JSON list of C-alpha atoms in Angstrom, two decimals:
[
{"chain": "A", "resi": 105, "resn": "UNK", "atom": "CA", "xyz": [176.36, 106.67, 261.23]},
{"chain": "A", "resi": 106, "resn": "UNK", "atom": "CA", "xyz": [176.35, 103.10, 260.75]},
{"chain": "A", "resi": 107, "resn": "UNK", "atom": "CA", "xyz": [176.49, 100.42, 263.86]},
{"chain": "A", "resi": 108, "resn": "UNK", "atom": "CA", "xyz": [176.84, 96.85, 264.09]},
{"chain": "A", "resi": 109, "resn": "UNK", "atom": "CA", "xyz": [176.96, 95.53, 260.49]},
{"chain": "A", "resi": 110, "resn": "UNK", "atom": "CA", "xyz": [179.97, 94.09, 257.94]},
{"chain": "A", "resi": 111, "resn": "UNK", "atom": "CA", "xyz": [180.59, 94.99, 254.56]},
{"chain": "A", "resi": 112, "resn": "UNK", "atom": "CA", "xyz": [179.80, 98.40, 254.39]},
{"chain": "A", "resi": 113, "resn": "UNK", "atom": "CA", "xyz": [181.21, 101.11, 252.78]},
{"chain": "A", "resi": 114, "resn": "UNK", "atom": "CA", "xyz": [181.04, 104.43, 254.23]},
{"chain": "A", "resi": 115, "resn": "UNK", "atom": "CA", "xyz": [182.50, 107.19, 251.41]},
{"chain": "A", "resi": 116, "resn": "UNK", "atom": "CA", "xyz": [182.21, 110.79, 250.65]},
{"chain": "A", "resi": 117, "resn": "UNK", "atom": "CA", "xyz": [180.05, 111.79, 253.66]},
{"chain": "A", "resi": 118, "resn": "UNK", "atom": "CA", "xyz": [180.33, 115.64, 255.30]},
{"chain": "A", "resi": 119, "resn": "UNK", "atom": "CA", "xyz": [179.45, 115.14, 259.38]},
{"chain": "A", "resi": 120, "resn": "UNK", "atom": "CA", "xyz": [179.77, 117.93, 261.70]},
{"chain": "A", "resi": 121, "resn": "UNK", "atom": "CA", "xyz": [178.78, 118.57, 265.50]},
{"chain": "A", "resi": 122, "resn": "UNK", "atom": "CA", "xyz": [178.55, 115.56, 266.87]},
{"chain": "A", "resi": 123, "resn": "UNK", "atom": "CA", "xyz": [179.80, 113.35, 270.03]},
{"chain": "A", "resi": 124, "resn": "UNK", "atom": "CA", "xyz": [181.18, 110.30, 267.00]},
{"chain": "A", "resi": 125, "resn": "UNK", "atom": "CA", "xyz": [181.00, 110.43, 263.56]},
{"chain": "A", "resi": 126, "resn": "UNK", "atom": "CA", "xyz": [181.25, 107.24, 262.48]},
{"chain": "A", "resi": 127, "resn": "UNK", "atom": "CA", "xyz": [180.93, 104.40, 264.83]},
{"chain": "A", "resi": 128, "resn": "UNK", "atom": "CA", "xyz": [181.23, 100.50, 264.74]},
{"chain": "A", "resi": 129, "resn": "UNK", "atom": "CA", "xyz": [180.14, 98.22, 267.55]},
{"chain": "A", "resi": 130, "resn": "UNK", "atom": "CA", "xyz": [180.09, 94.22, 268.18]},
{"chain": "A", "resi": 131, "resn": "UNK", "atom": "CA", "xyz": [179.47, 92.00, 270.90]},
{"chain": "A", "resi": 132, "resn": "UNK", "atom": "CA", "xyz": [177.90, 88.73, 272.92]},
{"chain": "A", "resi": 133, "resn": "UNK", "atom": "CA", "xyz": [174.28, 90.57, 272.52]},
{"chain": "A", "resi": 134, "resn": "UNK", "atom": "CA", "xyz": [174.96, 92.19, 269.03]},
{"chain": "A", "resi": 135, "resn": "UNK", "atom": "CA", "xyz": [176.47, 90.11, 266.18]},
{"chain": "A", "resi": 136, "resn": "UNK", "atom": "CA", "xyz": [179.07, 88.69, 267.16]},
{"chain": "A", "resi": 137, "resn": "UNK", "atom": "CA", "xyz": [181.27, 90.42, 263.83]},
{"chain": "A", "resi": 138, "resn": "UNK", "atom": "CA", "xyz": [181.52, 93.56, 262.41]},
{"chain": "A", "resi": 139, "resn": "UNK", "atom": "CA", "xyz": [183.93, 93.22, 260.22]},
{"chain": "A", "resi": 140, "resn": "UNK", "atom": "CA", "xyz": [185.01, 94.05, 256.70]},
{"chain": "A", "resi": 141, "resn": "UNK", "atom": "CA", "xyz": [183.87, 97.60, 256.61]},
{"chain": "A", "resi": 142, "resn": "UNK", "atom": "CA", "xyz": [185.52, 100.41, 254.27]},
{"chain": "A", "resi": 143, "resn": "UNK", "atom": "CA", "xyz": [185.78, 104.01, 256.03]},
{"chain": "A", "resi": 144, "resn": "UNK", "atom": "CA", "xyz": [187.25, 106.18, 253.31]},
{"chain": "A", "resi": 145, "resn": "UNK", "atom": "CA", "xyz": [187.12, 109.97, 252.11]},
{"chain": "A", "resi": 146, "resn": "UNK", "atom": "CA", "xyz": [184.97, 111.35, 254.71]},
{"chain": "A", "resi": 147, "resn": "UNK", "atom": "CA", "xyz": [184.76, 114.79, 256.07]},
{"chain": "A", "resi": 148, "resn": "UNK", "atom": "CA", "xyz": [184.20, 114.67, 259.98]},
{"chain": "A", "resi": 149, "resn": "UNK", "atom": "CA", "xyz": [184.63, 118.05, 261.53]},
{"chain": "A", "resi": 150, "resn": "UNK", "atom": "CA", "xyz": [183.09, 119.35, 265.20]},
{"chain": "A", "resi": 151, "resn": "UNK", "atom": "CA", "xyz": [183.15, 115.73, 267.09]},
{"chain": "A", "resi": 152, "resn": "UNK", "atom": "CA", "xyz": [184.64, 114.09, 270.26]},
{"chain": "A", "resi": 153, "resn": "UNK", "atom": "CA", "xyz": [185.74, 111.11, 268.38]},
{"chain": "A", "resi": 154, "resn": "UNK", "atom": "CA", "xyz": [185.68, 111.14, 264.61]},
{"chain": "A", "resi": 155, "resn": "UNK", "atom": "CA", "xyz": [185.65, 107.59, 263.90]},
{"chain": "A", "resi": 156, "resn": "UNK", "atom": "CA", "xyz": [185.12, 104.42, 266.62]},
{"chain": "A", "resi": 157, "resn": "UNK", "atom": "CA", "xyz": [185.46, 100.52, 266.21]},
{"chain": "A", "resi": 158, "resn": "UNK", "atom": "CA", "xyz": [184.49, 99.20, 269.38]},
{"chain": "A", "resi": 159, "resn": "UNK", "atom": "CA", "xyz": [184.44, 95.01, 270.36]},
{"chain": "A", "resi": 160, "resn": "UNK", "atom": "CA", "xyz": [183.57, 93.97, 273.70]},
{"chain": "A", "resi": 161, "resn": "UNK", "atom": "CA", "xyz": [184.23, 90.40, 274.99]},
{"chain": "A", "resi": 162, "resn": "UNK", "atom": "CA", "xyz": [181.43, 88.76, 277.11]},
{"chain": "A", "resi": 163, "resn": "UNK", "atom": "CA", "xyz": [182.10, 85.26, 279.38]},
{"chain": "A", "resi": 164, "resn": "UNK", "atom": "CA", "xyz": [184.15, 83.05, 278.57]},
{"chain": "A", "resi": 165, "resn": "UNK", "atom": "CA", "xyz": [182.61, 80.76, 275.84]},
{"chain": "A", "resi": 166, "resn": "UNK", "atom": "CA", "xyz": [180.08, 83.15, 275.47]},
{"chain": "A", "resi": 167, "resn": "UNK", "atom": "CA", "xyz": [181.35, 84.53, 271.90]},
{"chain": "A", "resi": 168, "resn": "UNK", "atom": "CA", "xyz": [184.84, 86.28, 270.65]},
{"chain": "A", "resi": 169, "resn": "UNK", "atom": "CA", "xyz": [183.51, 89.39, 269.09]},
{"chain": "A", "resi": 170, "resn": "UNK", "atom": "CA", "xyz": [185.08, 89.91, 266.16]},
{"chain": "A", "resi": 171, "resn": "UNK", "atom": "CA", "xyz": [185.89, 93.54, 264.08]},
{"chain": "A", "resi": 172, "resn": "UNK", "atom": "CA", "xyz": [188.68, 92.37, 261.34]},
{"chain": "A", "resi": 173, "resn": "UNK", "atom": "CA", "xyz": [189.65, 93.87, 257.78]},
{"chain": "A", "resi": 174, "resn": "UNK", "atom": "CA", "xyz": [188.63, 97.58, 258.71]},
{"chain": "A", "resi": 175, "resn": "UNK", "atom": "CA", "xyz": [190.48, 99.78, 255.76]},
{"chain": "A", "resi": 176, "resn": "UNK", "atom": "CA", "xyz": [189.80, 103.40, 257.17]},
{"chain": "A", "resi": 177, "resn": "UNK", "atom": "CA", "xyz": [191.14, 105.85, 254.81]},
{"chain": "A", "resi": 178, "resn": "UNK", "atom": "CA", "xyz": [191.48, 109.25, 252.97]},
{"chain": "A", "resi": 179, "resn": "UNK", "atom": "CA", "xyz": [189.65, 110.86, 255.98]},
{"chain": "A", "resi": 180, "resn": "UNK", "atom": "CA", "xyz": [189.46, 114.21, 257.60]},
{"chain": "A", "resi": 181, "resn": "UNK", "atom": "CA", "xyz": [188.91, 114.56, 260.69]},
{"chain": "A", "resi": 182, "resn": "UNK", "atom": "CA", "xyz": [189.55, 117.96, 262.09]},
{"chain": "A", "resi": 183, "resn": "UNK", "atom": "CA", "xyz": [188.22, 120.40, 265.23]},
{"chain": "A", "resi": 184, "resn": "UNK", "atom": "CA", "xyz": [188.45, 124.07, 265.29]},
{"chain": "A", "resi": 185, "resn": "UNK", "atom": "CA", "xyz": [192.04, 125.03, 266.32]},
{"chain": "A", "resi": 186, "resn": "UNK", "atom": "CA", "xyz": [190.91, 128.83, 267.05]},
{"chain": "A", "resi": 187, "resn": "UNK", "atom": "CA", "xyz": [189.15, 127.52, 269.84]},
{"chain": "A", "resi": 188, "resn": "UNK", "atom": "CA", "xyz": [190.77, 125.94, 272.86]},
{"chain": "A", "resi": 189, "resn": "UNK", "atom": "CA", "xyz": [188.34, 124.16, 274.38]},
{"chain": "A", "resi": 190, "resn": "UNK", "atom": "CA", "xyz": [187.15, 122.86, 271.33]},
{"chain": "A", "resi": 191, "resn": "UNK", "atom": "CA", "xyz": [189.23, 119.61, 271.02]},
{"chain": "A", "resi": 192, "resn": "UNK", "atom": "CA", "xyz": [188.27, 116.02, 270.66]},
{"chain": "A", "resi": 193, "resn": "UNK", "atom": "CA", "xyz": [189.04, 112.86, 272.24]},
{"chain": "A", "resi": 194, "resn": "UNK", "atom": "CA", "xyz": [190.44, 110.56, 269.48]},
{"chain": "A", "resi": 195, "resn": "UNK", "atom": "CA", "xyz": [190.23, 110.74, 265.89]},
{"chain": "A", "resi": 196, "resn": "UNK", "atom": "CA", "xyz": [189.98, 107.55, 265.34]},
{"chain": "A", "resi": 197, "resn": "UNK", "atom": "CA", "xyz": [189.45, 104.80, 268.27]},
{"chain": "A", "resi": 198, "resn": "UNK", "atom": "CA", "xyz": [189.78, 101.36, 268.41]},
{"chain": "A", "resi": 199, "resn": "UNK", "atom": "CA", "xyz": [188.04, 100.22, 271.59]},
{"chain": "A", "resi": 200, "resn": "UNK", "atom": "CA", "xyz": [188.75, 96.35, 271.60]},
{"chain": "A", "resi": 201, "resn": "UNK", "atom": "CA", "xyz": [188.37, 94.45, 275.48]},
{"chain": "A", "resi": 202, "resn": "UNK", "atom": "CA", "xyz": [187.36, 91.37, 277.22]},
{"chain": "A", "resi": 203, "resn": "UNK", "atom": "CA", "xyz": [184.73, 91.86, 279.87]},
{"chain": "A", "resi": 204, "resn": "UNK", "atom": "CA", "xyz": [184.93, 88.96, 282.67]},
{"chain": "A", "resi": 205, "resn": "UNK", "atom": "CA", "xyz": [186.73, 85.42, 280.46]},
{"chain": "A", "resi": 206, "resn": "UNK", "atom": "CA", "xyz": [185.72, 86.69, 276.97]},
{"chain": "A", "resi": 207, "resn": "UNK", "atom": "CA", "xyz": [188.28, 88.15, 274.40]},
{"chain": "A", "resi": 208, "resn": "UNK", "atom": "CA", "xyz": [187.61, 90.42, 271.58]},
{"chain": "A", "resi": 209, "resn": "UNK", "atom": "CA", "xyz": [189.54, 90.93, 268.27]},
{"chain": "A", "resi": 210, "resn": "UNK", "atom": "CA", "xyz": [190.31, 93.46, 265.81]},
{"chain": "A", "resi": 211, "resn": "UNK", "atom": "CA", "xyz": [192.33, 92.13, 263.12]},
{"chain": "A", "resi": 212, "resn": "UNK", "atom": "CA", "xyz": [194.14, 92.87, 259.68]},
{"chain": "A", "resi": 213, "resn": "UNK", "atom": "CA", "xyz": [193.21, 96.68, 260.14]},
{"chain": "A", "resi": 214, "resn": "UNK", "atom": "CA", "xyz": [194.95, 99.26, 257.79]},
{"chain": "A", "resi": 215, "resn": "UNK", "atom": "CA", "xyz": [194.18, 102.79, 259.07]},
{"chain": "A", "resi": 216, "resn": "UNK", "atom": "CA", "xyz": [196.31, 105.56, 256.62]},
{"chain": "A", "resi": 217, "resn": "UNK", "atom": "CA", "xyz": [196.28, 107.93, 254.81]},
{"chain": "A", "resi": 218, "resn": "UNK", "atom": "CA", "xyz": [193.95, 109.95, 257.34]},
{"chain": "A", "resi": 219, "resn": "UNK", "atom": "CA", "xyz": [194.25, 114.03, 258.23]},
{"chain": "A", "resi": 220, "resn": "UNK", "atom": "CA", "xyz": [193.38, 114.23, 261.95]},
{"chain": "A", "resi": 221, "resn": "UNK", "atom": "CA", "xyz": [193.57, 117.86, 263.59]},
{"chain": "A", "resi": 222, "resn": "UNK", "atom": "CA", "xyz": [193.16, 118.65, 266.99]},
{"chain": "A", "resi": 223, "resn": "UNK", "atom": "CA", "xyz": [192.36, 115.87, 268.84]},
{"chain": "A", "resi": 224, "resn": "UNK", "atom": "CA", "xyz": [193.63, 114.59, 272.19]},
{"chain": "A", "resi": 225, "resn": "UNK", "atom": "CA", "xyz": [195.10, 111.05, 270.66]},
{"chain": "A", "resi": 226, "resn": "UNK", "atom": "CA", "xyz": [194.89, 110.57, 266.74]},
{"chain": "A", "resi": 227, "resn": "UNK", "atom": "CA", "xyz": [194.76, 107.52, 266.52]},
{"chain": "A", "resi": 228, "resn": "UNK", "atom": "CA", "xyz": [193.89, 105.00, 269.47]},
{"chain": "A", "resi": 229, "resn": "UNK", "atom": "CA", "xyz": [195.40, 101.42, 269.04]},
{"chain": "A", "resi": 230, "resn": "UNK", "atom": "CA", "xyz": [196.32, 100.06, 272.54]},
{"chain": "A", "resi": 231, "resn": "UNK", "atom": "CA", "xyz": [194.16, 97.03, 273.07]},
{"chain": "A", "resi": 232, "resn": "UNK", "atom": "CA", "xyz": [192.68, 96.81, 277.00]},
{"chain": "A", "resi": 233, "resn": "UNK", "atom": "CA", "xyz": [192.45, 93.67, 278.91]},
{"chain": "A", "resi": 234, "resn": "UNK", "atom": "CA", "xyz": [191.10, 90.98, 276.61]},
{"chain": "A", "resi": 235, "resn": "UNK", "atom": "CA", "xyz": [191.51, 92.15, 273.54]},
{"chain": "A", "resi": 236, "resn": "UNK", "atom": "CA", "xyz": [194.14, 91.68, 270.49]},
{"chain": "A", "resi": 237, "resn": "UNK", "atom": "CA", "xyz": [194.96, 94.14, 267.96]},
{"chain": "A", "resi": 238, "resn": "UNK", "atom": "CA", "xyz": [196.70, 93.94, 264.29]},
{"chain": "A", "resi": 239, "resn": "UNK", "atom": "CA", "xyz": [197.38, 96.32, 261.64]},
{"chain": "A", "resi": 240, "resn": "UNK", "atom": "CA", "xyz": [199.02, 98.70, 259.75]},
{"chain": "A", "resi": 241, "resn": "UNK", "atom": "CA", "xyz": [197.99, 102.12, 261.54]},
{"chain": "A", "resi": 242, "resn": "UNK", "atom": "CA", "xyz": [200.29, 104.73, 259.93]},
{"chain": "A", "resi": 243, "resn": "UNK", "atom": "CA", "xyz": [201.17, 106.74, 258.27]},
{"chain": "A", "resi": 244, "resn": "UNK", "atom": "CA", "xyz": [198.60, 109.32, 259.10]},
{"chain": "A", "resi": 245, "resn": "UNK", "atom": "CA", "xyz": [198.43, 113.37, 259.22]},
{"chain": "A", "resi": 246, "resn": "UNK", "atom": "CA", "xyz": [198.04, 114.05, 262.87]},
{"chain": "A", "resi": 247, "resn": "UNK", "atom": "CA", "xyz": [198.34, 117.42, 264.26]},
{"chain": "A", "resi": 248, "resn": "UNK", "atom": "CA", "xyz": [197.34, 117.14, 268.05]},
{"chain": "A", "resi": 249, "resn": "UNK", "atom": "CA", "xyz": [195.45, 119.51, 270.44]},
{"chain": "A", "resi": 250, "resn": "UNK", "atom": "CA", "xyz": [197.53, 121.78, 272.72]},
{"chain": "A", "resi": 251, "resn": "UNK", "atom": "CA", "xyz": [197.94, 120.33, 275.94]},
{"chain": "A", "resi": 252, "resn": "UNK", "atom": "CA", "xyz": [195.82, 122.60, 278.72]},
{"chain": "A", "resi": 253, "resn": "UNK", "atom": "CA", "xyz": [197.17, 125.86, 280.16]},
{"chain": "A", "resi": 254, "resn": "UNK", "atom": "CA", "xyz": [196.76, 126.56, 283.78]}
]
């Protein structure tokens, strides 16, 4: 559900079984922004990440990808706790890098107010090489998955 695109408001949806629920994506070959994009009261059950923002950097010069002003909030995003191998990766993920001399940004994000159940990370915020991120990422309801028995 949705892509590369700003301004939109995703509300009130019910999503289950799939690999990401909601996903956001910008870079050198897509628009260059995806920003200003509402995430809010969403049901997201049955996924191996719930909800992804994702900015990749290209050359330097190339373009600064740009995926500002998210406000991501009110949702659930839960996995079935009765079963053990039924976890997800992150419940929400902000994937922002640089790829060779190019940066990439996520600014001004405000990410609260979610419930995230049984998931590996809740909520991913470390930036990798190249990119920058700012926020206000708490407080959310994160109850995480087990860690693996041997």
């Amino acid at each position: 559900l949705a892509r590369q695109a700003g301004g939109l408001t995703i509300a009130g949806n019910t999503l289950t079984h799939l690999v990401t629920g909601i996903s956001f994506f910008a870079n050198c070959v897509s628009p260059a922004d995806s920003s200003n994009n509402v995430v809010k009261s969403n049901k997201i059950s049955e996924a191996i990440d719930g909800i992804d923002v994702t900015a990749i950097g290209g050359f330097a010069g190339a373009c600064d990808p740009h995926v500002d002003n998210y406000v991501i909030t009110g949702n659930k995003i839960v996995n079935d706790q009765r079963d053990p191998l039924d976890f997800g990766l992150s419940g929400i993920q902000f994937d922002i890098r640089g790829s060779g001399g190019g940066q990439a940004f996520a600014l001004n994000e405000t990410v609260r107010g979610n419930t995230i159940t049984f998931f590996v990370v809740g909520v991913q915020t470390l930036p990798q090489a190249g990119g920058t991120i700012t926020g206000t990422f708490d407080p959310n309801r994160v109850v995480l998955a087990p860690p693996p028995t041997i």
